[in-house]
JSON list of C-alpha atoms in Angstrom, two decimals:
[
{"chain": "A", "resi": 1, "resn": "MET", "atom": "CA", "xyz": [73.89, 163.30, 95.59]},
{"chain": "A", "resi": 2, "resn": "ARG", "atom": "CA", "xyz": [73.72, 166.15, 93.17]},
{"chain": "A", "resi": 3, "resn": "LYS", "atom": "CA", "xyz": [74.22, 165.99, 89.41]},
{"chain": "A", "resi": 4, "resn": "SER", "atom": "CA", "xyz": [76.08, 162.71, 89.54]},
{"chain": "A", "resi": 5, "resn": "GLY", "atom": "CA", "xyz": [73.58, 160.62, 87.62]},
{"chain": "A", "resi": 6, "resn": "VAL", "atom": "CA", "xyz": [71.26, 160.01, 90.54]},
{"chain": "A", "resi": 7, "resn": "VAL", "atom": "CA", "xyz": [68.15, 162.15, 90.48]},
{"chain": "A", "resi": 8, "resn": "SER", "atom": "CA", "xyz": [67.78, 163.93, 93.77]},
{"chain": "A", "resi": 9, "resn": "LYS", "atom": "CA", "xyz": [64.79, 165.78, 95.12]},
{"chain": "A", "resi": 10, "resn": "ASP", "atom": "CA", "xyz": [67.09, 168.80, 95.48]},
{"chain": "A", "resi": 11, "resn": "VAL", "atom": "CA", "xyz": [67.66, 168.94, 91.71]},
{"chain": "A", "resi": 12, "resn": "LYS", "atom": "CA", "xyz": [64.62, 170.51, 90.08]},
{"chain": "A", "resi": 13, "resn": "GLY", "atom": "CA", "xyz": [63.66, 172.13, 86.81]},
{"chain": "A", "resi": 14, "resn": "LYS", "atom": "CA", "xyz": [66.10, 172.28, 83.91]},
{"chain": "A", "resi": 15, "resn": "ASP", "atom": "CA", "xyz": [68.88, 170.48, 85.81]},
{"chain": "A", "resi": 16, "resn": "ASN", "atom": "CA", "xyz": [66.63, 167.48, 86.38]},
{"chain": "A", "resi": 17, "resn": "GLU", "atom": "CA", "xyz": [65.73, 167.27, 82.68]},
{"chain": "A", "resi": 18, "resn": "VAL", "atom": "CA", "xyz": [69.31, 166.26, 81.85]},
{"chain": "A", "resi": 19, "resn": "TYR", "atom": "CA", "xyz": [68.72, 162.87, 83.44]},
{"chain": "A", "resi": 20, "resn": "HIS", "atom": "CA", "xyz": [65.81, 162.13, 81.13]},
{"chain": "A", "resi": 21, "resn": "ASP", "atom": "CA", "xyz": [67.12, 163.57, 77.87]},
{"chain": "A", "resi": 22, "resn": "ILE", "atom": "CA", "xyz": [66.09, 160.84, 75.43]},
{"chain": "A", "resi": 23, "resn": "ILE", "atom": "CA", "xyz": [67.42, 162.70, 72.39]},
{"chain": "A", "resi": 24, "resn": "SER", "atom": "CA", "xyz": [70.94, 162.96, 73.81]},
{"chain": "A", "resi": 25, "resn": "LEU", "atom": "CA", "xyz": [70.75, 159.30, 74.80]},
{"chain": "A", "resi": 26, "resn": "PHE", "atom": "CA", "xyz": [69.97, 158.22, 71.23]},
{"chain": "A", "resi": 27, "resn": "LYS", "atom": "CA", "xyz": [72.55, 160.59, 69.75]},
{"chain": "A", "resi": 28, "resn": "ILE", "atom": "CA", "xyz": [75.34, 158.74, 71.57]},
{"chain": "A", "resi": 29, "resn": "TYR", "atom": "CA", "xyz": [73.85, 155.24, 71.20]},
{"chain": "A", "resi": 30, "resn": "ARG", "atom": "CA", "xyz": [75.73, 154.30, 68.00]},
{"chain": "A", "resi": 31, "resn": "SER", "atom": "CA", "xyz": [79.04, 155.58, 69.35]},
{"chain": "A", "resi": 32, "resn": "VAL", "atom": "CA", "xyz": [78.68, 153.82, 72.71]},
{"chain": "A", "resi": 33, "resn": "ASN", "atom": "CA", "xyz": [77.64, 150.59, 71.02]},
{"chain": "A", "resi": 34, "resn": "TRP", "atom": "CA", "xyz": [80.66, 150.76, 68.69]},
{"chain": "A", "resi": 35, "resn": "LYS", "atom": "CA", "xyz": [83.05, 151.42, 71.57]},
{"chain": "A", "resi": 36, "resn": "MET", "atom": "CA", "xyz": [81.50, 148.57, 73.55]},
{"chain": "A", "resi": 37, "resn": "GLN", "atom": "CA", "xyz": [82.04, 146.14, 70.70]},
{"chain": "A", "resi": 38, "resn": "ILE", "atom": "CA", "xyz": [85.68, 147.23, 70.45]},
{"chain": "A", "resi": 39, "resn": "LYS", "atom": "CA", "xyz": [86.25, 146.84, 74.19]},
{"chain": "A", "resi": 40, "resn": "ILE", "atom": "CA", "xyz": [84.57, 143.44, 74.28]},
{"chain": "A", "resi": 41, "resn": "ASN", "atom": "CA", "xyz": [86.71, 142.29, 71.36]},
{"chain": "A", "resi": 42, "resn": "GLN", "atom": "CA", "xyz": [89.88, 143.62, 73.05]},
{"chain": "A", "resi": 43, "resn": "VAL", "atom": "CA", "xyz": [89.09, 141.75, 76.27]},
{"chain": "A", "resi": 44, "resn": "LYS", "atom": "CA", "xyz": [88.41, 138.57, 74.30]},
{"chain": "A", "resi": 45, "resn": "GLN", "atom": "CA", "xyz": [91.69, 138.90, 72.38]},
{"chain": "A", "resi": 46, "resn": "CYS", "atom": "CA", "xyz": [93.66, 139.68, 75.53]},
{"chain": "A", "resi": 47, "resn": "PHE", "atom": "CA", "xyz": [92.06, 136.73, 77.28]},
{"chain": "A", "resi": 48, "resn": "HIS", "atom": "CA", "xyz": [92.80, 134.41, 74.34]},
{"chain": "A", "resi": 49, "resn": "THR", "atom": "CA", "xyz": [96.43, 135.59, 74.24]},
{"chain": "A", "resi": 50, "resn": "GLU", "atom": "CA", "xyz": [96.88, 135.15, 78.00]},
{"chain": "A", "resi": 51, "resn": "TYR", "atom": "CA", "xyz": [94.98, 131.89, 78.51]},
{"chain": "A", "resi": 52, "resn": "GLY", "atom": "CA", "xyz": [94.96, 130.38, 75.01]},
{"chain": "A", "resi": 53, "resn": "THR", "atom": "CA", "xyz": [91.22, 129.81, 74.96]},
{"chain": "A", "resi": 54, "resn": "ASP", "atom": "CA", "xyz": [87.84, 131.50, 74.54]},
{"chain": "A", "resi": 55, "resn": "VAL", "atom": "CA", "xyz": [86.45, 133.33, 77.61]},
{"chain": "A", "resi": 56, "resn": "ASP", "atom": "CA", "xyz": [83.32, 131.17, 77.76]},
{"chain": "A", "resi": 57, "resn": "GLU", "atom": "CA", "xyz": [85.25, 127.90, 77.40]},
{"chain": "A", "resi": 58, "resn": "PHE", "atom": "CA", "xyz": [87.70, 129.03, 80.07]},
{"chain": "A", "resi": 59, "resn": "LEU", "atom": "CA", "xyz": [84.97, 129.96, 82.54]},
{"chain": "A", "resi": 60, "resn": "ASP", "atom": "CA", "xyz": [83.20, 126.65, 81.96]},
{"chain": "A", "resi": 61, "resn": "SER", "atom": "CA", "xyz": [86.38, 124.69, 82.68]},
{"chain": "A", "resi": 62, "resn": "VAL", "atom": "CA", "xyz": [87.20, 126.80, 85.76]},
{"chain": "A", "resi": 63, "resn": "TYR", "atom": "CA", "xyz": [83.74, 126.37, 87.21]},
{"chain": "A", "resi": 64, "resn": "GLN", "atom": "CA", "xyz": [83.79, 122.62, 86.52]},
{"chain": "A", "resi": 65, "resn": "ALA", "atom": "CA", "xyz": [87.14, 122.36, 88.30]},
{"chain": "A", "resi": 66, "resn": "GLY", "atom": "CA", "xyz": [85.79, 124.38, 91.25]},
{"chain": "A", "resi": 67, "resn": "MET", "atom": "CA", "xyz": [88.57, 126.97, 91.05]},
{"chain": "A", "resi": 68, "resn": "ASP", "atom": "CA", "xyz": [88.32, 130.55, 92.31]},
{"chain": "A", "resi": 69, "resn": "ILE", "atom": "CA", "xyz": [89.08, 132.94, 89.45]},
{"chain": "A", "resi": 70, "resn": "ASN", "atom": "CA", "xyz": [88.88, 136.06, 91.61]},
{"chain": "A", "resi": 71, "resn": "LEU", "atom": "CA", "xyz": [92.57, 135.91, 92.55]},
{"chain": "A", "resi": 72, "resn": "ASP", "atom": "CA", "xyz": [93.90, 135.27, 89.03]},
{"chain": "A", "resi": 73, "resn": "MET", "atom": "CA", "xyz": [91.84, 137.87, 87.20]},
{"chain": "A", "resi": 74, "resn": "GLU", "atom": "CA", "xyz": [91.99, 140.87, 89.53]},
{"chain": "A", "resi": 75, "resn": "ASP", "atom": "CA", "xyz": [93.64, 143.02, 86.82]},
{"chain": "A", "resi": 76, "resn": "MET", "atom": "CA", "xyz": [90.82, 142.38, 84.34]},
{"chain": "A", "resi": 77, "resn": "ARG", "atom": "CA", "xyz": [88.00, 142.68, 86.86]},
{"chain": "A", "resi": 78, "resn": "GLU", "atom": "CA", "xyz": [87.57, 146.47, 86.61]},
{"chain": "A", "resi": 79, "resn": "ARG", "atom": "CA", "xyz": [87.62, 146.47, 82.81]},
{"chain": "A", "resi": 80, "resn": "ILE", "atom": "CA", "xyz": [85.10, 143.65, 82.64]},
{"chain": "A", "resi": 81, "resn": "GLU", "atom": "CA", "xyz": [82.81, 145.29, 85.22]},
{"chain": "A", "resi": 82, "resn": "SER", "atom": "CA", "xyz": [82.98, 148.61, 83.36]},
{"chain": "A", "resi": 83, "resn": "ILE", "atom": "CA", "xyz": [82.11, 146.92, 80.08]},
{"chain": "A", "resi": 84, "resn": "ASN", "atom": "CA", "xyz": [79.33, 144.97, 81.77]},
{"chain": "A", "resi": 85, "resn": "GLN", "atom": "CA", "xyz": [77.81, 148.15, 83.24]},
{"chain": "A", "resi": 86, "resn": "ALA", "atom": "CA", "xyz": [77.80, 149.99, 79.91]},
{"chain": "A", "resi": 87, "resn": "ASN", "atom": "CA", "xyz": [76.41, 146.89, 78.22]},
{"chain": "A", "resi": 88, "resn": "LYS", "atom": "CA", "xyz": [73.51, 146.82, 80.72]},
{"chain": "A", "resi": 89, "resn": "TYR", "atom": "CA", "xyz": [72.59, 150.40, 79.76]},
{"chain": "A", "resi": 90, "resn": "LEU", "atom": "CA", "xyz": [72.62, 149.51, 76.07]},
{"chain": "A", "resi": 91, "resn": "LYS", "atom": "CA", "xyz": [70.44, 146.47, 76.74]},
{"chain": "A", "resi": 92, "resn": "LEU", "atom": "CA", "xyz": [68.02, 148.63, 78.71]},
{"chain": "A", "resi": 93, "resn": "ILE", "atom": "CA", "xyz": [67.62, 150.96, 75.74]},
{"chain": "A", "resi": 94, "resn": "ASP", "atom": "CA", "xyz": [67.32, 148.01, 73.32]},
{"chain": "A", "resi": 95, "resn": "GLU", "atom": "CA", "xyz": [64.65, 146.41, 75.49]},
{"chain": "A", "resi": 96, "resn": "ALA", "atom": "CA", "xyz": [62.68, 149.66, 75.72]},
{"chain": "A", "resi": 97, "resn": "VAL", "atom": "CA", "xyz": [62.80, 150.05, 71.93]},
{"chain": "A", "resi": 98, "resn": "GLU", "atom": "CA", "xyz": [61.71, 146.43, 71.46]},
{"chain": "A", "resi": 99, "resn": "LEU", "atom": "CA", "xyz": [58.80, 146.90, 73.90]},
{"chain": "A", "resi": 100, "resn": "MET", "atom": "CA", "xyz": [57.72, 149.97, 71.98]},
{"chain": "A", "resi": 101, "resn": "ARG", "atom": "CA", "xyz": [58.01, 148.08, 68.70]},
{"chain": "A", "resi": 102, "resn": "LYS", "atom": "CA", "xyz": [56.02, 145.11, 69.96]},
{"chain": "A", "resi": 103, "resn": "TYR", "atom": "CA", "xyz": [53.23, 146.77, 71.94]},
{"chain": "A", "resi": 104, "resn": "HIS", "atom": "CA", "xyz": [52.80, 150.39, 70.86]},
{"chain": "A", "resi": 105, "resn": "PRO", "atom": "CA", "xyz": [50.08, 150.81, 68.20]},
{"chain": "A", "resi": 106, "resn": "GLN", "atom": "CA", "xyz": [52.58, 152.62, 65.94]},
{"chain": "A", "resi": 107, "resn": "GLY", "atom": "CA", "xyz": [55.59, 150.73, 67.27]},
{"chain": "A", "resi": 108, "resn": "GLU", "atom": "CA", "xyz": [56.78, 149.21, 64.00]},
{"chain": "A", "resi": 109, "resn": "LYS", "atom": "CA", "xyz": [56.89, 152.59, 62.29]},
{"chain": "A", "resi": 110, "resn": "TYR", "atom": "CA", "xyz": [58.63, 154.22, 65.20]},
{"chain": "A", "resi": 111, "resn": "TYR", "atom": "CA", "xyz": [61.12, 151.37, 65.50]},
{"chain": "A", "resi": 112, "resn": "TRP", "atom": "CA", "xyz": [62.36, 151.77, 61.92]},
{"chain": "A", "resi": 113, "resn": "VAL", "atom": "CA", "xyz": [62.66, 155.52, 62.33]},
{"chain": "A", "resi": 114, "resn": "LEU", "atom": "CA", "xyz": [64.82, 155.12, 65.45]},
{"chain": "A", "resi": 115, "resn": "TYR", "atom": "CA", "xyz": [66.76, 152.25, 63.94]},
{"chain": "A", "resi": 116, "resn": "TYR", "atom": "CA", "xyz": [67.89, 154.04, 60.79]},
{"chain": "A", "resi": 117, "resn": "THR", "atom": "CA", "xyz": [68.37, 157.37, 62.55]},
{"chain": "A", "resi": 118, "resn": "TYR", "atom": "CA", "xyz": [70.32, 156.24, 65.61]},
{"chain": "A", "resi": 119, "resn": "MET", "atom": "CA", "xyz": [70.73, 152.50, 66.11]},
{"chain": "A", "resi": 120, "resn": "SER", "atom": "CA", "xyz": [72.01, 150.90, 62.92]},
{"chain": "A", "resi": 121, "resn": "ALA", "atom": "CA", "xyz": [75.76, 150.42, 62.49]},
{"chain": "A", "resi": 122, "resn": "TYR", "atom": "CA", "xyz": [75.66, 152.65, 59.40]},
{"chain": "A", "resi": 123, "resn": "ARG", "atom": "CA", "xyz": [75.13, 156.34, 60.03]},
{"chain": "A", "resi": 124, "resn": "ALA", "atom": "CA", "xyz": [73.14, 158.07, 57.32]},
{"chain": "A", "resi": 125, "resn": "GLU", "atom": "CA", "xyz": [74.56, 161.28, 55.91]},
{"chain": "A", "resi": 126, "resn": "ASN", "atom": "CA", "xyz": [71.29, 163.19, 56.02]},
{"chain": "A", "resi": 127, "resn": "THR", "atom": "CA", "xyz": [67.53, 162.95, 56.44]},
{"chain": "A", "resi": 128, "resn": "ASP", "atom": "CA", "xyz": [66.96, 162.11, 52.76]},
{"chain": "A", "resi": 129, "resn": "GLU", "atom": "CA", "xyz": [69.16, 159.05, 53.09]},
{"chain": "A", "resi": 130, "resn": "ILE", "atom": "CA", "xyz": [67.17, 157.94, 56.14]},
{"chain": "A", "resi": 131, "resn": "LEU", "atom": "CA", "xyz": [63.96, 158.45, 54.17]},
{"chain": "A", "resi": 132, "resn": "ASP", "atom": "CA", "xyz": [65.39, 156.26, 51.38]},
{"chain": "A", "resi": 133, "resn": "LYS", "atom": "CA", "xyz": [66.10, 153.50, 53.88]},
{"chain": "A", "resi": 134, "resn": "LEU", "atom": "CA", "xyz": [62.62, 153.78, 55.39]},
{"chain": "A", "resi": 135, "resn": "GLU", "atom": "CA", "xyz": [60.86, 153.53, 52.03]},
{"chain": "A", "resi": 136, "resn": "PRO", "atom": "CA", "xyz": [60.88, 149.69, 51.70]},
{"chain": "A", "resi": 137, "resn": "HIS", "atom": "CA", "xyz": [59.32, 149.36, 55.16]},
{"chain": "A", "resi": 138, "resn": "PHE", "atom": "CA", "xyz": [56.31, 151.45, 54.19]},
{"chain": "A", "resi": 139, "resn": "PRO", "atom": "CA", "xyz": [55.24, 150.32, 50.70]},
{"chain": "A", "resi": 140, "resn": "ARG", "atom": "CA", "xyz": [51.89, 152.12, 50.93]},
{"chain": "A", "resi": 141, "resn": "ILE", "atom": "CA", "xyz": [53.65, 155.46, 51.33]},
{"chain": "A", "resi": 142, "resn": "PRO", "atom": "CA", "xyz": [55.25, 156.38, 47.97]},
{"chain": "A", "resi": 143, "resn": "ARG", "atom": "CA", "xyz": [57.72, 158.77, 49.58]},
{"chain": "A", "resi": 144, "resn": "MET", "atom": "CA", "xyz": [57.59, 159.73, 53.22]},
{"chain": "A", "resi": 145, "resn": "HIS", "atom": "CA", "xyz": [57.46, 163.45, 53.75]},
{"chain": "A", "resi": 146, "resn": "ARG", "atom": "CA", "xyz": [60.14, 164.98, 55.97]},
{"chain": "A", "resi": 147, "resn": "ALA", "atom": "CA", "xyz": [57.52, 166.38, 58.34]},
{"chain": "A", "resi": 148, "resn": "THR", "atom": "CA", "xyz": [56.08, 162.88, 58.79]},
{"chain": "A", "resi": 149, "resn": "TYR", "atom": "CA", "xyz": [59.54, 161.52, 59.56]},
{"chain": "A", "resi": 150, "resn": "PHE", "atom": "CA", "xyz": [60.20, 164.17, 62.22]},
{"chain": "A", "resi": 151, "resn": "ARG", "atom": "CA", "xyz": [56.73, 163.71, 63.72]},
{"chain": "A", "resi": 152, "resn": "TRP", "atom": "CA", "xyz": [57.24, 159.92, 63.96]},
{"chain": "A", "resi": 153, "resn": "ARG", "atom": "CA", "xyz": [60.72, 160.41, 65.41]},
{"chain": "A", "resi": 154, "resn": "ASP", "atom": "CA", "xyz": [59.38, 162.69, 68.14]},
{"chain": "A", "resi": 155, "resn": "LYS", "atom": "CA", "xyz": [56.57, 160.24, 68.92]},
{"chain": "A", "resi": 156, "resn": "ALA", "atom": "CA", "xyz": [59.11, 157.39, 69.06]},
{"chain": "A", "resi": 157, "resn": "PHE", "atom": "CA", "xyz": [61.21, 159.40, 71.52]},
{"chain": "A", "resi": 158, "resn": "GLU", "atom": "CA", "xyz": [58.13, 159.99, 73.64]},
{"chain": "A", "resi": 159, "resn": "ALA", "atom": "CA", "xyz": [57.15, 156.30, 73.60]},
{"chain": "A", "resi": 160, "resn": "VAL", "atom": "CA", "xyz": [60.63, 155.06, 74.55]},
{"chain": "A", "resi": 161, "resn": "SER", "atom": "CA", "xyz": [60.99, 157.78, 77.17]},
{"chain": "A", "resi": 162, "resn": "ASN", "atom": "CA", "xyz": [57.71, 156.69, 78.76]},
{"chain": "A", "resi": 163, "resn": "ILE", "atom": "CA", "xyz": [58.96, 153.11, 78.86]},
{"chain": "A", "resi": 164, "resn": "LEU", "atom": "CA", "xyz": [62.31, 154.06, 80.39]},
{"chain": "A", "resi": 165, "resn": "TRP", "atom": "CA", "xyz": [61.13, 156.67, 82.88]},
{"chain": "A", "resi": 166, "resn": "GLY", "atom": "CA", "xyz": [57.37, 156.36, 82.92]},
{"chain": "A", "resi": 167, "resn": "LYS", "atom": "CA", "xyz": [54.80, 159.05, 83.05]},
{"chain": "A", "resi": 168, "resn": "LYS", "atom": "CA", "xyz": [55.66, 160.66, 86.34]},
{"chain": "A", "resi": 169, "resn": "LYS", "atom": "CA", "xyz": [52.30, 162.29, 87.02]},
{"chain": "A", "resi": 170, "resn": "LYS", "atom": "CA", "xyz": [50.32, 159.18, 86.13]},
{"chain": "A", "resi": 171, "resn": "ASN", "atom": "CA", "xyz": [52.65, 156.94, 88.18]},
{"chain": "A", "resi": 172, "resn": "GLN", "atom": "CA", "xyz": [52.23, 159.21, 91.20]},
{"chain": "A", "resi": 173, "resn": "GLN", "atom": "CA", "xyz": [48.44, 158.98, 90.86]},
{"chain": "A", "resi": 174, "resn": "ILE", "atom": "CA", "xyz": [48.56, 155.19, 90.68]},
{"chain": "A", "resi": 175, "resn": "LEU", "atom": "CA", "xyz": [50.94, 155.00, 93.65]},
{"chain": "A", "resi": 176, "resn": "LYS", "atom": "CA", "xyz": [48.67, 157.29, 95.71]},
{"chain": "A", "resi": 177, "resn": "GLN", "atom": "CA", "xyz": [45.64, 155.16, 94.83]},
{"chain": "A", "resi": 178, "resn": "VAL", "atom": "CA", "xyz": [47.43, 151.93, 95.75]},
{"chain": "A", "resi": 179, "resn": "ASN", "atom": "CA", "xyz": [48.59, 153.42, 99.05]},
{"chain": "A", "resi": 180, "resn": "GLN", "atom": "CA", "xyz": [45.04, 154.52, 99.89]},
{"chain": "A", "resi": 181, "resn": "ASN", "atom": "CA", "xyz": [43.63, 151.08, 99.07]},
{"chain": "A", "resi": 182, "resn": "TYR", "atom": "CA", "xyz": [46.17, 149.22, 101.18]},
{"chain": "A", "resi": 183, "resn": "GLN", "atom": "CA", "xyz": [46.20, 151.57, 104.19]},
{"chain": "A", "resi": 184, "resn": "GLU", "atom": "CA", "xyz": [42.55, 150.90, 105.02]}
]
């Protein structure tokens, strides 16, 4: 497949970079998250209107009764699967950010930079507003310099990108070494 979201060996150079564009991914994070919350709420409301109960309560009762819900809910299946797929991508990003926060030596700093810049529900108007929000998290820094903020943001992108897609060259070396060890 070419340029459909699946990286192919045929796609090289600049075209392949689109698949691993961490900056673009974070730029749409807030918007996608917002739309996901709206869609989830709409499905819940539609479900409550149609069945008169909460989705989780309904599923529990259906499973306890041994009923097959596939026939009754065919119209909602595609919407729910679409929401579920997008939600998985958001969780993947969230998990990568949490891993960075927990295990990277500078993870806490980088986390707050990404959080206030891209992940919080509130979108800051400008960099100075982000710096204001970061200030309480770094009491030993009287006022973070803009250059420091941008440097930390770039390092955070790099750390999360490495978690999501790995270091290709290093992974290839490890794979080659493992193959050599197990072929003997």
